mmCIF file of C-alpha atoms in Angstrom:
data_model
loop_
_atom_site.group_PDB
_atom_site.id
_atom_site.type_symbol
_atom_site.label_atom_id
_atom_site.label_comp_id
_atom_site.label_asym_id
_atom_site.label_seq_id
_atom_site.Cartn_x
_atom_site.Cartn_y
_atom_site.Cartn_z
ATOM 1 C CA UNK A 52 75.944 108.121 121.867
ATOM 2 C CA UNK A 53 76.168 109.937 118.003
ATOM 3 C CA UNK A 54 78.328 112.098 116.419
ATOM 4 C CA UNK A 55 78.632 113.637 112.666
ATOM 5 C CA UNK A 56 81.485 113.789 111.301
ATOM 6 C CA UNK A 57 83.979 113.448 107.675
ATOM 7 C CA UNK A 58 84.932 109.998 106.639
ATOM 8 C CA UNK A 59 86.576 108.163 104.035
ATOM 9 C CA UNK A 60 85.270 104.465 103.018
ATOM 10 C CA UNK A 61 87.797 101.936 103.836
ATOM 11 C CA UNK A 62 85.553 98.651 102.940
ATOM 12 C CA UNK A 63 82.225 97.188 103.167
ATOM 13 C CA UNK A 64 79.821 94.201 102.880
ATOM 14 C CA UNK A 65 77.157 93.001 102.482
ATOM 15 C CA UNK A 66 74.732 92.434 105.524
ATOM 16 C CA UNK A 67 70.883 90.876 104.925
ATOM 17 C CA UNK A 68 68.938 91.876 102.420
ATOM 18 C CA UNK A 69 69.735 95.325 102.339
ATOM 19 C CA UNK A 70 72.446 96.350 104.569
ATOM 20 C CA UNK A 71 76.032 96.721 104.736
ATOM 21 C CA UNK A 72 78.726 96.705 107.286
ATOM 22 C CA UNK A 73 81.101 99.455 106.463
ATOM 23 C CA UNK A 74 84.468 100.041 107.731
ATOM 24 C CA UNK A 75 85.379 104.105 108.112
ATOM 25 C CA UNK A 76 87.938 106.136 108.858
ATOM 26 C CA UNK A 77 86.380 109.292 110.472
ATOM 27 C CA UNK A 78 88.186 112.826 110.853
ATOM 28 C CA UNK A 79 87.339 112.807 114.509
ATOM 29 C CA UNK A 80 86.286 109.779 115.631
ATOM 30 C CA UNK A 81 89.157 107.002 114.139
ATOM 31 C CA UNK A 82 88.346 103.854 112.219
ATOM 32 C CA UNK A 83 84.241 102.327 112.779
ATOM 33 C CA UNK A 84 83.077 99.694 111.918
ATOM 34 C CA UNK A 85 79.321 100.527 111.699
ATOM 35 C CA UNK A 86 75.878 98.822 110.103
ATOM 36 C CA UNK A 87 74.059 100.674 107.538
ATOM 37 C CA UNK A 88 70.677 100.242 106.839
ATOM 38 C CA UNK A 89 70.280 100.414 103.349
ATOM 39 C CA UNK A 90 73.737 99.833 102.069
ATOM 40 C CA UNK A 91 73.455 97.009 99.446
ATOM 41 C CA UNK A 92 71.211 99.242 97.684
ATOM 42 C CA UNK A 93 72.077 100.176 93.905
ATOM 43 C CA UNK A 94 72.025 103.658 95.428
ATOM 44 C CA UNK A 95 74.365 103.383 97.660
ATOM 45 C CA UNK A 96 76.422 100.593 96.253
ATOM 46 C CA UNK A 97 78.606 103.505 94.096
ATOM 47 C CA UNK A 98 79.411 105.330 97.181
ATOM 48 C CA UNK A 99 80.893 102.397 99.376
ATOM 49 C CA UNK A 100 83.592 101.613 97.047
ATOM 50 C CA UNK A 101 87.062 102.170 99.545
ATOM 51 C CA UNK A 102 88.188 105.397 99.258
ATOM 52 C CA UNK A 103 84.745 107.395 98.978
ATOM 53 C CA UNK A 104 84.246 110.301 100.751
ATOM 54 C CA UNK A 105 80.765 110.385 102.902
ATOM 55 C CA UNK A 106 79.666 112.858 105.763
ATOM 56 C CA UNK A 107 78.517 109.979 108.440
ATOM 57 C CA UNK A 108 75.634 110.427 111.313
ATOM 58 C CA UNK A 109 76.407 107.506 113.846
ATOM 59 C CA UNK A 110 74.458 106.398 116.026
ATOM 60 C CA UNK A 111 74.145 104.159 119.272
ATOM 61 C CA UNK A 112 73.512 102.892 122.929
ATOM 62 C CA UNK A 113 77.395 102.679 123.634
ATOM 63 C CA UNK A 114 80.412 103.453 122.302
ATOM 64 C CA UNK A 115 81.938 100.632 122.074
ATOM 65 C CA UNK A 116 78.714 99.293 119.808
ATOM 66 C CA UNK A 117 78.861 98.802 116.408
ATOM 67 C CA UNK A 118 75.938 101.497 116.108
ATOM 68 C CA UNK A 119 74.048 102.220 112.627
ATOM 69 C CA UNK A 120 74.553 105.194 110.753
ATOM 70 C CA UNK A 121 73.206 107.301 107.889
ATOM 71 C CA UNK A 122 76.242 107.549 104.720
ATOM 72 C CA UNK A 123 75.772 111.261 102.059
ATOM 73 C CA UNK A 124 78.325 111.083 99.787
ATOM 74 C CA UNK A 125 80.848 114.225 99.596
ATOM 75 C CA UNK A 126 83.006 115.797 97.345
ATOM 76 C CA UNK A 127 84.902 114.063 95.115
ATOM 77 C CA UNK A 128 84.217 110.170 94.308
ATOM 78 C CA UNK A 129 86.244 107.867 93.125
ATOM 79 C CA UNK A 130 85.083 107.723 89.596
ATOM 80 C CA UNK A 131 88.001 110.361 89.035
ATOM 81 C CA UNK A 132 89.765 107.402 89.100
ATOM 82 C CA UNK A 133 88.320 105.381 86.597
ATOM 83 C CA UNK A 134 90.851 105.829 83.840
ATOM 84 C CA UNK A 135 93.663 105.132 85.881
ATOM 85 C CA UNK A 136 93.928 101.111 86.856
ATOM 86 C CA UNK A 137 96.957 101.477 88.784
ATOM 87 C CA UNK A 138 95.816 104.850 90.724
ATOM 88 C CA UNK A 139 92.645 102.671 91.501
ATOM 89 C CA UNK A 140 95.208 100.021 92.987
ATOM 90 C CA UNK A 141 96.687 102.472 94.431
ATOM 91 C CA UNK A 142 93.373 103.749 96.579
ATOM 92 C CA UNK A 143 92.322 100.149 97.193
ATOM 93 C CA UNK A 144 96.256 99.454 98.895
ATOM 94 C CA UNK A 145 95.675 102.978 101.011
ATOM 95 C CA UNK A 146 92.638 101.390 102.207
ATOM 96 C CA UNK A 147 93.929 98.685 102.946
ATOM 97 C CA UNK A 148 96.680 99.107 104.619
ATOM 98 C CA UNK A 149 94.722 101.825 107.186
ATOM 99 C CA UNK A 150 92.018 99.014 107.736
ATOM 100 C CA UNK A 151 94.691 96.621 108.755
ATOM 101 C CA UNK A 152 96.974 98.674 110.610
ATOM 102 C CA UNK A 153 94.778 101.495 112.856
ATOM 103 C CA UNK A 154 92.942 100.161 115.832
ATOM 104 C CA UNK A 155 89.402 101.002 116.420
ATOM 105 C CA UNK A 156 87.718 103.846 118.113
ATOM 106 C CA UNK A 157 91.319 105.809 118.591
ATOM 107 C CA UNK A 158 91.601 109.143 117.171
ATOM 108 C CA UNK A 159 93.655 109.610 114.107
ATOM 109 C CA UNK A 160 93.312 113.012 112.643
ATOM 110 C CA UNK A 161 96.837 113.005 111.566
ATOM 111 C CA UNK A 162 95.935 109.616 109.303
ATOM 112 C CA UNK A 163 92.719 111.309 108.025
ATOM 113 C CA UNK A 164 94.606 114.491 107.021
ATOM 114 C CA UNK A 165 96.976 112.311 105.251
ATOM 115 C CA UNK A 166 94.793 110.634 102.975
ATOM 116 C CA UNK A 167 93.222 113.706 102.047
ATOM 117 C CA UNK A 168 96.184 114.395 100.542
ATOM 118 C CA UNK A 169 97.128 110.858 98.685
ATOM 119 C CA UNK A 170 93.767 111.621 97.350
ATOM 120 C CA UNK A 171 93.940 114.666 95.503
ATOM 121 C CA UNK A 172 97.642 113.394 94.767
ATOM 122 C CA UNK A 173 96.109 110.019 93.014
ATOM 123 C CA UNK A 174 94.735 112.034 89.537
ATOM 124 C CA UNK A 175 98.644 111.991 89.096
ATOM 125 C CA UNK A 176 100.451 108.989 87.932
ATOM 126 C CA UNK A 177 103.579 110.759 88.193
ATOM 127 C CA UNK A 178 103.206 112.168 91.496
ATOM 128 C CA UNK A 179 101.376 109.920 93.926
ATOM 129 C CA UNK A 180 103.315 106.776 94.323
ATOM 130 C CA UNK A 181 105.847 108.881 96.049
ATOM 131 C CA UNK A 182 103.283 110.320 98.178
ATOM 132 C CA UNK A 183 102.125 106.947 99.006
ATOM 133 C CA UNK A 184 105.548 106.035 100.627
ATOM 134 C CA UNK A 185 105.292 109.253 102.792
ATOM 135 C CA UNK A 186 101.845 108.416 103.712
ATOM 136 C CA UNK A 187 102.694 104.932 104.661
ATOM 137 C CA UNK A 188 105.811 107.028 106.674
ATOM 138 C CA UNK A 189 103.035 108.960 108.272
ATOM 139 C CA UNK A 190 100.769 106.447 109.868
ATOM 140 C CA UNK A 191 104.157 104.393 110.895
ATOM 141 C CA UNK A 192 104.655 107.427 113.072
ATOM 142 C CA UNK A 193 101.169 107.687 114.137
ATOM 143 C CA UNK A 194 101.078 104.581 115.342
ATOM 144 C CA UNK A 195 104.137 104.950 117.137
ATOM 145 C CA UNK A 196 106.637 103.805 114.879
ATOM 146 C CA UNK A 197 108.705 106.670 113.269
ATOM 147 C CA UNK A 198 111.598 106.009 111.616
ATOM 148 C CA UNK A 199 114.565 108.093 112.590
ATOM 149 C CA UNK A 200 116.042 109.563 109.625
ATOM 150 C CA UNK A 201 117.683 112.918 110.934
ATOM 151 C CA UNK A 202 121.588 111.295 111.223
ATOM 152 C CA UNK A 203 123.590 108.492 110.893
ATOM 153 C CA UNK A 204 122.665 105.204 114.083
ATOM 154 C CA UNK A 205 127.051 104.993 113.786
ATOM 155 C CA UNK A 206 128.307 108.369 113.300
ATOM 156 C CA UNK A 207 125.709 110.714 114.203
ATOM 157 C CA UNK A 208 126.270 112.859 111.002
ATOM 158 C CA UNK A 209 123.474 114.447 108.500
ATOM 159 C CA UNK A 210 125.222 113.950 105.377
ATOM 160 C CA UNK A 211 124.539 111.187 103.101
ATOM 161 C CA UNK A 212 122.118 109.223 104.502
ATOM 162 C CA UNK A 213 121.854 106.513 101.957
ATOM 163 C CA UNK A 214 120.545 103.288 104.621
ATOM 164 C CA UNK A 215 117.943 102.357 107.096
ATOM 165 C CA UNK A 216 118.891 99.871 109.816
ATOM 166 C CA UNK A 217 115.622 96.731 109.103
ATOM 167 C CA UNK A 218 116.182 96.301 112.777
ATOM 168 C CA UNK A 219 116.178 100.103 114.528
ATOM 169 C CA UNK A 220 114.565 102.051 111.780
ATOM 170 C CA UNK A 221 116.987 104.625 112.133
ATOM 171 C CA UNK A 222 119.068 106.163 109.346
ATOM 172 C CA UNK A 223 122.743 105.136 108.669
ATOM 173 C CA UNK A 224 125.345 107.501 105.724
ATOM 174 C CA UNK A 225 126.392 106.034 102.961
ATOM 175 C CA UNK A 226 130.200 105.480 104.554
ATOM 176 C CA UNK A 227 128.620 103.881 107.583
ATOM 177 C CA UNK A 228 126.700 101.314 106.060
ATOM 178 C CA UNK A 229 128.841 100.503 103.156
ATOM 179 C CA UNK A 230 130.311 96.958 104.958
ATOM 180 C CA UNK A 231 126.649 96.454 105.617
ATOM 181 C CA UNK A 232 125.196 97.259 102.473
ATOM 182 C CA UNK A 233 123.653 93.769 101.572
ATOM 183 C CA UNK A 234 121.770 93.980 105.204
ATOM 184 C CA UNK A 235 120.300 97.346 105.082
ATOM 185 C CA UNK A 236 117.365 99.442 103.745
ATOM 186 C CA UNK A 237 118.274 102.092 100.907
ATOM 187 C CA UNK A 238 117.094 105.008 101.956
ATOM 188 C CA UNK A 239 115.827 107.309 98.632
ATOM 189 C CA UNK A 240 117.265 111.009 98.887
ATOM 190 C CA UNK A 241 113.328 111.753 98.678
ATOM 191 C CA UNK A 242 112.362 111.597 101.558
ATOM 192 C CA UNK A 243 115.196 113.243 103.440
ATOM 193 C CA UNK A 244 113.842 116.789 101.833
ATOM 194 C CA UNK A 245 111.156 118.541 99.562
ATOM 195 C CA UNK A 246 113.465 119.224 97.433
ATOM 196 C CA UNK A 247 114.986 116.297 96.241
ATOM 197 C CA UNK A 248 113.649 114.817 93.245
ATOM 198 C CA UNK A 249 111.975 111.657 92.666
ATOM 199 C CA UNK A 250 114.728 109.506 90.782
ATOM 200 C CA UNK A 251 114.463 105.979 88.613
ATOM 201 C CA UNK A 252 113.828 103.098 91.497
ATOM 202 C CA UNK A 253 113.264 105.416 94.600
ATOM 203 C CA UNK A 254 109.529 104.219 94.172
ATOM 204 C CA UNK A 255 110.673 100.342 94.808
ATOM 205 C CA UNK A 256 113.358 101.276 97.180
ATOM 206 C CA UNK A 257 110.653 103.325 99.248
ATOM 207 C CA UNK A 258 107.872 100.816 99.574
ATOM 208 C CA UNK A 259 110.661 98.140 100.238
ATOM 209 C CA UNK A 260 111.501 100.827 103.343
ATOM 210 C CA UNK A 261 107.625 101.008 104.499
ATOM 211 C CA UNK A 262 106.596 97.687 103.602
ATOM 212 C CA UNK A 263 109.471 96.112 105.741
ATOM 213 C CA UNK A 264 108.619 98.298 108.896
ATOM 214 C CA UNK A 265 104.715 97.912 108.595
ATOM 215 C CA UNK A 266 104.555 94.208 108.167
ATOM 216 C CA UNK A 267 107.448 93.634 111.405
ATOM 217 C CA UNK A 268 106.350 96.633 113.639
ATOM 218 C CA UNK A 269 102.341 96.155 112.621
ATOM 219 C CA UNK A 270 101.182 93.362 110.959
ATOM 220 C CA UNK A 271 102.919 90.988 112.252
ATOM 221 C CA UNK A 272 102.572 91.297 116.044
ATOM 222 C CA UNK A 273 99.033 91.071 114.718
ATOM 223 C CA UNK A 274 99.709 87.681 112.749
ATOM 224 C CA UNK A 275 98.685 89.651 109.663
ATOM 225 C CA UNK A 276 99.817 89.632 106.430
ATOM 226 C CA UNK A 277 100.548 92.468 104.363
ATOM 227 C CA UNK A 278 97.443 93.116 102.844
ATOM 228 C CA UNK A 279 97.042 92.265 99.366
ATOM 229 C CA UNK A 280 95.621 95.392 97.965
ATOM 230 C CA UNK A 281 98.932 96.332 98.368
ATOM 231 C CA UNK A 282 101.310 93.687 96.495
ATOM 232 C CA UNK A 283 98.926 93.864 93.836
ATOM 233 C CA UNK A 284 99.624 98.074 93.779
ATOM 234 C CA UNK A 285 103.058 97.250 93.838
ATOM 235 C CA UNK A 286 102.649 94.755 90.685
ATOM 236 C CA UNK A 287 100.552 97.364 88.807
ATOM 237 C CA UNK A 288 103.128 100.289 89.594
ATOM 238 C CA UNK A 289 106.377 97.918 88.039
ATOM 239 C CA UNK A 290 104.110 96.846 84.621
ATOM 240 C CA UNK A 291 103.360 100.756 84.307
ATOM 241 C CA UNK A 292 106.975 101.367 84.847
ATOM 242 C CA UNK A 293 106.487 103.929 87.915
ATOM 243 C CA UNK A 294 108.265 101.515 90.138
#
Protein backbone atom coordinates (compact mmCIF):
# COMPACT_ATOMS: atom_id res chain seq x y z
CA UNK A 1 0.00 0.00 0.00
CA UNK A 2 1.53 3.88 -0.95
CA UNK A 3 0.21 6.82 -2.16
CA UNK A 4 1.64 10.56 -2.85
CA UNK A 5 -0.12 13.05 -2.02
CA UNK A 6 -0.38 17.15 -0.40
CA UNK A 7 -0.22 17.47 3.31
CA UNK A 8 -0.07 19.89 5.95
CA UNK A 9 2.03 19.09 9.32
CA UNK A 10 -0.21 18.83 12.21
CA UNK A 11 2.58 17.63 14.93
CA UNK A 12 5.49 15.50 15.43
CA UNK A 13 8.07 13.79 17.72
CA UNK A 14 10.70 12.57 18.25
CA UNK A 15 11.31 8.74 17.62
CA UNK A 16 15.10 7.05 18.23
CA UNK A 17 17.89 8.56 17.26
CA UNK A 18 16.81 9.98 14.20
CA UNK A 19 13.24 9.62 13.50
CA UNK A 20 10.05 11.22 14.02
CA UNK A 21 6.46 10.30 14.25
CA UNK A 22 4.49 12.86 12.39
CA UNK A 23 0.91 13.49 12.45
CA UNK A 24 -0.59 14.75 8.75
CA UNK A 25 -3.41 15.86 7.33
CA UNK A 26 -3.30 14.70 3.64
CA UNK A 27 -5.49 16.21 0.67
CA UNK A 28 -6.61 12.73 -0.21
CA UNK A 29 -5.89 10.44 2.20
CA UNK A 30 -7.23 12.22 5.84
CA UNK A 31 -5.16 12.57 8.98
CA UNK A 32 -1.74 9.79 9.28
CA UNK A 33 0.02 9.23 11.65
CA UNK A 34 3.23 7.94 9.95
CA UNK A 35 7.20 7.23 10.99
CA UNK A 36 9.80 9.09 9.25
CA UNK A 37 13.10 8.02 8.93
CA UNK A 38 15.18 10.83 9.32
CA UNK A 39 12.95 13.31 10.98
CA UNK A 40 14.88 14.59 14.08
CA UNK A 41 17.40 15.69 11.71
CA UNK A 42 18.45 19.54 11.75
CA UNK A 43 17.27 19.23 8.14
CA UNK A 44 14.18 18.33 8.58
CA UNK A 45 13.50 19.66 12.01
CA UNK A 46 12.35 23.31 10.20
CA UNK A 47 9.87 21.59 8.10
CA UNK A 48 7.87 19.58 10.85
CA UNK A 49 6.85 22.55 12.71
CA UNK A 50 2.55 22.18 12.60
CA UNK A 51 1.32 23.86 9.87
CA UNK A 52 4.14 23.10 7.15
CA UNK A 53 3.30 22.21 3.94
CA UNK A 54 5.17 18.83 2.58
CA UNK A 55 4.35 16.63 -0.57
CA UNK A 56 4.35 13.02 1.37
CA UNK A 57 5.30 9.41 -0.31
CA UNK A 58 3.73 6.80 2.19
CA UNK A 59 4.44 3.75 2.34
CA UNK A 60 3.36 0.24 3.79
CA UNK A 61 2.21 -3.50 4.15
CA UNK A 62 -1.43 -2.38 5.21
CA UNK A 63 -3.43 0.34 5.48
CA UNK A 64 -4.26 0.42 8.59
CA UNK A 65 -0.19 0.48 9.46
CA UNK A 66 1.47 3.27 10.60
CA UNK A 67 3.77 2.96 7.36
CA UNK A 68 7.05 5.24 6.84
CA UNK A 69 7.18 7.90 4.49
CA UNK A 70 9.50 10.30 2.67
CA UNK A 71 8.48 14.43 3.79
CA UNK A 72 9.75 17.52 0.64
CA UNK A 73 8.74 20.54 1.88
CA UNK A 74 6.28 22.75 -0.43
CA UNK A 75 5.37 26.08 -0.96
CA UNK A 76 5.10 28.33 1.58
CA UNK A 77 6.59 27.59 5.25
CA UNK A 78 5.76 28.85 8.17
CA UNK A 79 8.55 31.25 8.67
CA UNK A 80 6.00 33.81 7.00
CA UNK A 81 4.85 33.72 10.25
CA UNK A 82 7.60 34.59 12.26
CA UNK A 83 6.78 38.19 12.99
CA UNK A 84 3.44 37.56 13.99
CA UNK A 85 3.24 35.71 17.69
CA UNK A 86 -0.37 35.57 17.75
CA UNK A 87 -0.81 34.37 13.90
CA UNK A 88 1.78 31.65 15.02
CA UNK A 89 -0.81 30.81 17.91
CA UNK A 90 -3.12 30.97 15.69
CA UNK A 91 -1.54 28.01 13.24
CA UNK A 92 -0.49 25.99 16.28
CA UNK A 93 -4.62 26.14 17.62
CA UNK A 94 -5.64 25.10 13.74
CA UNK A 95 -3.45 22.26 14.25
CA UNK A 96 -4.58 21.45 17.01
CA UNK A 97 -7.82 21.41 17.00
CA UNK A 98 -7.80 19.13 13.45
CA UNK A 99 -5.41 16.63 15.33
CA UNK A 100 -7.90 16.31 18.09
CA UNK A 101 -11.05 16.37 16.37
CA UNK A 102 -10.67 14.29 12.72
CA UNK A 103 -10.43 10.56 12.98
CA UNK A 104 -7.82 8.69 11.17
CA UNK A 105 -7.60 7.31 7.73
CA UNK A 106 -11.17 9.11 6.69
CA UNK A 107 -11.12 11.39 3.86
CA UNK A 108 -11.39 15.04 4.50
CA UNK A 109 -10.79 17.09 1.46
CA UNK A 110 -13.26 19.60 2.55
CA UNK A 111 -10.91 20.13 5.96
CA UNK A 112 -7.74 20.22 3.78
CA UNK A 113 -9.25 22.84 1.42
CA UNK A 114 -10.10 24.79 4.42
CA UNK A 115 -6.87 25.23 5.88
CA UNK A 116 -5.46 26.18 2.74
CA UNK A 117 -7.31 28.99 3.11
CA UNK A 118 -6.72 29.98 7.05
CA UNK A 119 -3.28 29.79 5.73
CA UNK A 120 -2.89 32.30 3.22
CA UNK A 121 -5.51 34.24 5.50
CA UNK A 122 -2.88 34.05 8.64
CA UNK A 123 -0.21 36.94 7.02
CA UNK A 124 -3.32 39.08 8.14
CA UNK A 125 -3.89 40.02 11.66
CA UNK A 126 -6.92 41.73 10.72
CA UNK A 127 -8.45 39.18 8.68
CA UNK A 128 -7.82 35.66 9.90
CA UNK A 129 -9.27 35.31 13.30
CA UNK A 130 -12.58 35.61 11.62
CA UNK A 131 -11.65 33.06 9.21
CA UNK A 132 -10.65 30.87 11.97
CA UNK A 133 -14.27 30.80 13.40
CA UNK A 134 -15.56 29.78 9.88
CA UNK A 135 -12.97 27.19 9.63
CA UNK A 136 -13.73 25.78 12.98
CA UNK A 137 -17.68 26.11 11.41
CA UNK A 138 -16.36 24.05 8.57
CA UNK A 139 -14.91 20.95 10.09
CA UNK A 140 -18.06 21.04 12.71
CA UNK A 141 -19.97 20.30 9.55
CA UNK A 142 -17.57 17.89 8.22
CA UNK A 143 -17.70 15.94 10.93
CA UNK A 144 -21.26 15.93 11.02
CA UNK A 145 -22.11 18.65 13.15
CA UNK A 146 -23.43 21.76 11.26
CA UNK A 147 -24.98 24.29 12.92
CA UNK A 148 -28.27 25.41 11.51
CA UNK A 149 -28.22 29.01 11.04
CA UNK A 150 -30.72 29.61 8.03
CA UNK A 151 -33.99 30.68 10.50
CA UNK A 152 -35.17 31.07 13.73
CA UNK A 153 -35.57 27.02 16.03
CA UNK A 154 -39.13 29.21 17.39
CA UNK A 155 -40.39 31.16 14.59
CA UNK A 156 -38.93 29.88 11.54
CA UNK A 157 -38.07 33.45 10.24
CA UNK A 158 -34.63 34.74 8.49
CA UNK A 159 -34.48 38.02 9.98
CA UNK A 160 -32.39 38.84 12.85
CA UNK A 161 -30.78 36.00 13.85
CA UNK A 162 -28.92 37.25 16.83
CA UNK A 163 -28.73 33.48 19.06
CA UNK A 164 -27.64 29.94 18.83
CA UNK A 165 -29.50 27.37 20.93
CA UNK A 166 -25.95 25.59 23.22
CA UNK A 167 -28.23 22.62 23.08
CA UNK A 168 -29.60 22.23 19.15
CA UNK A 169 -27.08 24.37 17.40
CA UNK A 170 -29.66 25.91 15.50
CA UNK A 171 -30.23 29.65 15.08
CA UNK A 172 -32.89 31.60 17.11
CA UNK A 173 -33.93 35.94 16.07
CA UNK A 174 -33.24 38.33 18.24
CA UNK A 175 -37.22 38.57 19.44
CA UNK A 176 -37.20 34.83 19.99
CA UNK A 177 -34.46 34.51 22.23
CA UNK A 178 -34.71 37.70 24.08
CA UNK A 179 -36.42 35.84 27.48
CA UNK A 180 -33.56 33.47 26.91
CA UNK A 181 -30.84 35.69 26.36
CA UNK A 182 -28.62 34.75 29.45
CA UNK A 183 -28.87 30.89 28.10
CA UNK A 184 -27.99 31.28 24.56
CA UNK A 185 -25.08 31.67 22.07
CA UNK A 186 -24.76 35.24 20.31
CA UNK A 187 -24.66 34.65 17.05
CA UNK A 188 -22.20 37.53 15.16
CA UNK A 189 -24.03 39.03 11.96
CA UNK A 190 -20.66 37.62 10.30
CA UNK A 191 -21.27 34.71 9.67
CA UNK A 192 -24.85 34.89 8.48
CA UNK A 193 -23.34 36.64 5.06
CA UNK A 194 -20.13 37.83 3.14
CA UNK A 195 -21.11 40.87 3.47
CA UNK A 196 -21.43 41.73 6.86
CA UNK A 197 -18.59 43.22 8.48
CA UNK A 198 -16.46 42.05 11.16
CA UNK A 199 -17.58 44.27 14.25
CA UNK A 200 -15.80 44.97 17.94
CA UNK A 201 -16.35 41.43 19.98
CA UNK A 202 -17.73 39.22 17.06
CA UNK A 203 -14.17 37.54 17.33
CA UNK A 204 -14.97 36.41 21.18
CA UNK A 205 -18.58 35.90 20.54
CA UNK A 206 -17.58 33.51 17.52
CA UNK A 207 -15.05 31.26 19.14
CA UNK A 208 -17.42 31.20 22.26
CA UNK A 209 -20.05 29.74 19.35
CA UNK A 210 -17.35 27.05 17.98
CA UNK A 211 -15.59 26.38 21.04
CA UNK A 212 -18.92 25.44 22.87
CA UNK A 213 -20.07 23.02 19.99
CA UNK A 214 -16.54 21.38 19.43
CA UNK A 215 -15.71 20.61 22.98
CA UNK A 216 -19.74 19.04 23.66
CA UNK A 217 -20.31 17.51 20.12
CA UNK A 218 -16.32 16.40 19.75
CA UNK A 219 -14.13 16.48 22.42
CA UNK A 220 -15.96 15.50 24.87
CA UNK A 221 -17.62 12.24 23.79
CA UNK A 222 -13.90 11.68 23.35
CA UNK A 223 -13.04 12.67 27.11
CA UNK A 224 -10.87 15.37 25.55
CA UNK A 225 -10.20 18.61 26.45
CA UNK A 226 -10.14 21.49 24.33
CA UNK A 227 -6.81 21.55 23.21
CA UNK A 228 -4.60 24.05 24.56
CA UNK A 229 -3.08 25.48 21.49
CA UNK A 230 -6.23 26.92 21.36
CA UNK A 231 -6.98 28.82 24.82
CA UNK A 232 -3.62 30.03 24.54
CA UNK A 233 -4.73 31.60 20.73
CA UNK A 234 -7.58 32.88 22.37
CA UNK A 235 -5.32 34.64 25.22
CA UNK A 236 -2.92 36.01 22.56
CA UNK A 237 -5.89 37.36 20.29
CA UNK A 238 -7.57 39.47 23.65
CA UNK A 239 -3.77 41.01 24.73
CA UNK A 240 -3.48 42.05 20.88
CA UNK A 241 -6.92 43.42 21.12
CA UNK A 242 -8.38 41.34 17.99
CA UNK A 243 -10.71 39.59 20.32
Amino acid sequence: MEFEDDAFVLAARSHGDTGAVVDLLTAQHGRRMTYVPGGASRKMKPHLQPGSRVRVAWRARADSQLGSARLEPSGDDVSQLFDSAVALAGLSAAAAVVQGALPEREAEPGVFAAMEALMLALTDDAVWPAVFIRFELGLLGSLGFGLDLESCAVSGSQDDLAWVSPRTGRAVSRTAGAPYADKLLALPPFLLGSQAAVVEGDVGHGLALTGHFLEAWVFHPRDKPLPPARDWMIERLKRSGLL
